[in-house]
Amino acid sequence: MFDTWRRQVEKDDSTVDAALTKLVDQITPSIYASLKTAVELGRWGNGDRLSEEQLENSLQMVILYEAKNLKSSERIEATLPNGCGDKILQ
């Protein structure tokens, strides 16, 4: 799904931004919960492992959804151990 979408929007940055916004707008709370669980467990709901690319893409969607829809205290980075977020950003 993401590969096809990525190829379609790689034409220019404005297209990517618009496509990402549209994609994030289509994520329902149920889809968000499924993506977040998949990222946390490294597996889809059916038990299949996420590939490295699926994990990366799913995490990006979770972060973008949270940035748009959740308070900062409810976001995934708020649950990281103290100082862990700083190490990730370096």
Backbone as JSON, one array per atom type, in Angstrom:
{
  "sequence": "MFDTWRRQVEKDDSTVDAALTKLVDQITPSIYASLKTAVELGRWGNGDRLSEEQLENSLQMVILYEAKNLKSSERIEATLPNGCGDKILQ",
  "N": [[0.82, -1.19, 0.0], [1.83, 1.32, 0.94], [4.09, 1.54, -0.68], [3.14, 1.85, -3.33], [1.73, 4.22, -2.99], [3.85, 5.9, -2.23], [5.44, 5.96, -4.57], [3.73, 7.34, -6.25], [3.66, 9.88, -5.17], [6.23, 10.91, -5.11], [6.97, 12.86, -6.84], [7.17, 15.68, -6.3], [7.93, 17.82, -3.45], [5.7, 19.31, -2.49], [3.57, 17.83, -3.37], [4.0, 15.53, -1.91], [3.65, 16.49, 0.73], [0.93, 17.25, 0.6], [-0.23, 14.78, 0.0], [0.5, 13.25, 2.24], [-0.88, 14.65, 4.25], [-3.5, 14.17, 3.4], [-3.56, 11.38, 3.63], [-3.13, 11.0, 6.41], [-5.41, 12.28, 7.35], [-7.3, 10.39, 6.69], [-6.97, 8.35, 8.46], [-8.56, 6.5, 10.82], [-9.66, 6.38, 14.3], [-9.69, 3.65, 14.95], [-8.01, 2.47, 13.0], [-5.66, 3.81, 13.67], [-5.25, 2.73, 16.28], [-4.78, 0.05, 15.62], [-2.44, 0.29, 14.05], [-0.69, 1.37, 15.96], [-0.58, -0.7, 17.87], [0.54, -2.69, 16.26], [3.07, -1.57, 15.77], [4.05, -1.51, 18.39], [4.16, -4.26, 19.04], [5.45, -5.38, 16.89], [4.19, -6.94, 15.11], [1.46, -7.76, 12.94], [-2.14, -7.77, 13.38], [-2.92, -10.34, 12.69], [-0.8, -11.86, 13.39], [1.42, -11.97, 11.72], [4.78, -10.96, 11.15], [5.97, -7.57, 11.07], [7.63, -6.1, 8.33], [10.81, -4.44, 8.08], [10.43, -2.07, 6.64], [7.63, -1.81, 6.77], [7.32, -1.45, 9.52], [8.69, 0.98, 9.89], [7.14, 2.72, 8.23], [4.62, 2.45, 9.45], [5.13, 3.43, 12.03], [5.74, 6.09, 11.38], [3.21, 6.92, 10.46], [1.71, 6.66, 12.81], [2.97, 8.58, 14.45], [2.48, 10.94, 12.96], [-0.34, 10.96, 12.96], [-0.82, 11.2, 15.73], [0.36, 13.7, 16.24], [-1.42, 15.34, 14.96], [-3.88, 14.8, 16.17], [-3.8, 14.26, 18.96], [-3.16, 15.37, 22.35], [-0.01, 16.6, 23.52], [0.83, 15.22, 25.8], [-0.36, 12.77, 25.5], [0.82, 11.49, 23.44], [3.0, 9.14, 21.71], [5.72, 9.64, 22.27], [5.6, 10.66, 24.8], [5.43, 8.51, 26.44], [7.89, 7.38, 26.55], [10.88, 6.42, 28.33], [12.41, 8.72, 30.64], [14.52, 11.03, 29.12], [15.02, 9.39, 26.98], [13.8, 10.18, 24.59], [15.37, 12.35, 23.85], [17.72, 11.08, 23.1], [16.91, 9.65, 20.89], [16.43, 11.64, 19.03], [18.93, 12.59, 18.43]],
  "CA": [[0.0, 0.0, 0.0], [2.65, 2.52, 1.05], [5.0, 1.61, -1.82], [2.4, 2.44, -4.45], [1.46, 5.61, -2.63], [5.11, 6.63, -2.24], [5.83, 6.19, -5.96], [2.83, 8.33, -6.84], [3.86, 11.22, -4.62], [7.63, 11.32, -5.09], [7.21, 13.85, -7.9], [7.7, 16.88, -5.68], [7.65, 17.91, -2.02], [4.35, 19.79, -2.21], [2.68, 16.69, -3.58], [4.21, 14.64, -0.77], [2.98, 17.1, 1.87], [-0.52, 17.15, 0.4], [-0.61, 13.36, 0.08], [0.61, 12.85, 3.64], [-2.0, 15.25, 4.95], [-4.7, 13.43, 3.01], [-3.47, 10.04, 4.21], [-3.34, 11.12, 7.86], [-6.83, 12.62, 7.54], [-8.12, 9.2, 6.48], [-6.73, 7.38, 9.53], [-9.6, 6.5, 11.86], [-9.13, 5.93, 15.59], [-9.51, 2.19, 14.9], [-6.79, 2.22, 12.22], [-4.56, 4.29, 14.52], [-5.03, 1.75, 17.34], [-4.18, -1.13, 15.0], [-1.06, 0.63, 13.69], [0.09, 1.54, 17.19], [-0.36, -2.04, 18.41], [1.48, -3.37, 15.36], [4.39, -1.0, 16.04], [4.48, -1.94, 19.73], [4.42, -5.7, 19.06], [6.23, -5.81, 15.73], [3.37, -7.91, 14.38], [0.11, -7.37, 12.56], [-3.17, -8.42, 14.17], [-3.0, -11.76, 12.33], [0.41, -12.53, 13.87], [2.55, -11.82, 10.8], [5.77, -9.94, 11.52], [6.12, -6.4, 10.21], [8.95, -5.93, 7.74], [11.45, -3.2, 8.53], [9.76, -0.96, 5.95], [6.28, -1.67, 7.34], [7.49, -0.89, 10.85], [9.04, 2.39, 9.7], [5.98, 3.44, 7.7], [3.55, 2.45, 10.46], [5.53, 4.36, 13.08], [5.56, 7.44, 10.84], [1.78, 7.23, 10.44], [1.3, 6.83, 14.21], [3.49, 9.87, 14.91], [1.74, 12.01, 12.27], [-1.71, 10.95, 13.48], [-0.8, 11.73, 17.09], [0.66, 15.13, 16.17], [-2.62, 16.04, 14.49], [-5.1, 14.5, 16.91], [-3.65, 14.04, 20.4], [-2.38, 16.31, 23.15], [1.38, 16.14, 23.61], [0.97, 14.27, 26.91], [-0.95, 11.5, 25.09], [1.56, 10.97, 22.29], [3.9, 8.02, 21.94], [6.99, 10.07, 22.87], [5.36, 10.94, 26.21], [5.53, 7.25, 27.18], [9.28, 6.93, 26.55], [11.59, 6.71, 29.58], [13.0, 10.05, 30.73], [15.77, 11.19, 28.39], [15.08, 8.51, 25.81], [13.43, 10.97, 23.42], [16.52, 13.15, 23.45], [18.69, 10.19, 22.44], [16.36, 9.28, 19.59], [16.52, 12.77, 18.12], [20.33, 12.91, 18.13]],
  "C": [[0.87, 1.26, 0.0], [3.6, 2.66, -0.13], [4.35, 2.26, -3.02], [2.16, 3.91, -4.2], [2.73, 6.44, -2.74], [5.55, 6.94, -3.67], [4.99, 7.29, -6.6], [3.16, 9.74, -6.39], [5.3, 11.7, -4.61], [7.95, 12.41, -6.11], [7.75, 15.16, -7.35], [7.23, 16.98, -4.24], [6.24, 18.38, -1.71], [3.33, 18.68, -2.4], [2.78, 15.73, -2.41], [3.48, 15.19, 0.45], [1.47, 16.97, 1.77], [-1.0, 15.71, 0.54], [-0.53, 12.85, 1.51], [-0.54, 13.39, 4.46], [-3.28, 14.49, 4.66], [-4.71, 12.04, 3.64], [-3.74, 10.07, 5.71], [-4.79, 11.45, 8.17], [-7.73, 11.4, 7.42], [-7.92, 8.13, 7.56], [-7.81, 7.56, 10.59], [-8.97, 6.12, 13.19], [-8.87, 4.42, 15.62], [-8.23, 1.82, 14.13], [-5.57, 2.65, 13.03], [-4.23, 3.26, 15.6], [-4.36, 0.49, 16.79], [-2.72, -0.88, 14.62], [-0.17, 0.73, 14.92], [0.4, 0.18, 17.82], [0.65, -2.81, 17.57], [2.91, -2.87, 15.59], [4.92, -1.5, 17.38], [4.9, -3.41, 19.75], [5.33, -6.19, 17.95], [5.5, -6.83, 14.89], [2.02, -7.3, 14.05], [-0.88, -8.14, 13.43], [-3.29, -9.91, 13.89], [-1.76, -12.54, 12.75], [1.62, -12.43, 12.96], [3.48, -10.71, 11.28], [5.74, -8.77, 10.54], [7.52, -6.44, 9.61], [9.53, -4.63, 8.29], [10.76, -1.98, 7.92], [8.35, -0.74, 6.51], [6.34, -1.05, 8.72], [7.77, 0.61, 10.76], [7.84, 3.21, 9.24], [4.86, 3.53, 8.73], [3.88, 3.42, 11.58], [5.38, 5.8, 12.61], [4.09, 7.84, 10.85], [1.25, 7.45, 11.85], [1.73, 8.2, 14.71], [2.72, 11.02, 14.26], [0.3, 12.1, 12.76], [-1.76, 11.6, 14.87], [-0.54, 13.24, 17.09], [-0.57, 15.93, 15.78], [-3.78, 15.91, 15.46], [-4.99, 14.37, 18.42], [-2.88, 15.17, 21.07], [-0.98, 15.74, 23.32], [1.58, 15.11, 24.72], [0.43, 12.88, 26.57], [-0.16, 10.82, 23.97], [2.57, 9.92, 22.69], [5.2, 8.46, 22.61], [6.83, 10.38, 24.35], [5.5, 9.68, 27.06], [6.96, 6.71, 27.22], [9.93, 7.23, 27.9], [12.26, 8.07, 29.51], [14.36, 10.08, 30.03], [15.87, 10.36, 27.13], [14.76, 9.28, 24.53], [14.58, 11.81, 22.91], [17.54, 12.32, 22.69], [18.21, 9.81, 21.05], [16.57, 10.4, 18.59], [17.96, 13.1, 17.73], [20.83, 12.15, 16.94]]
}
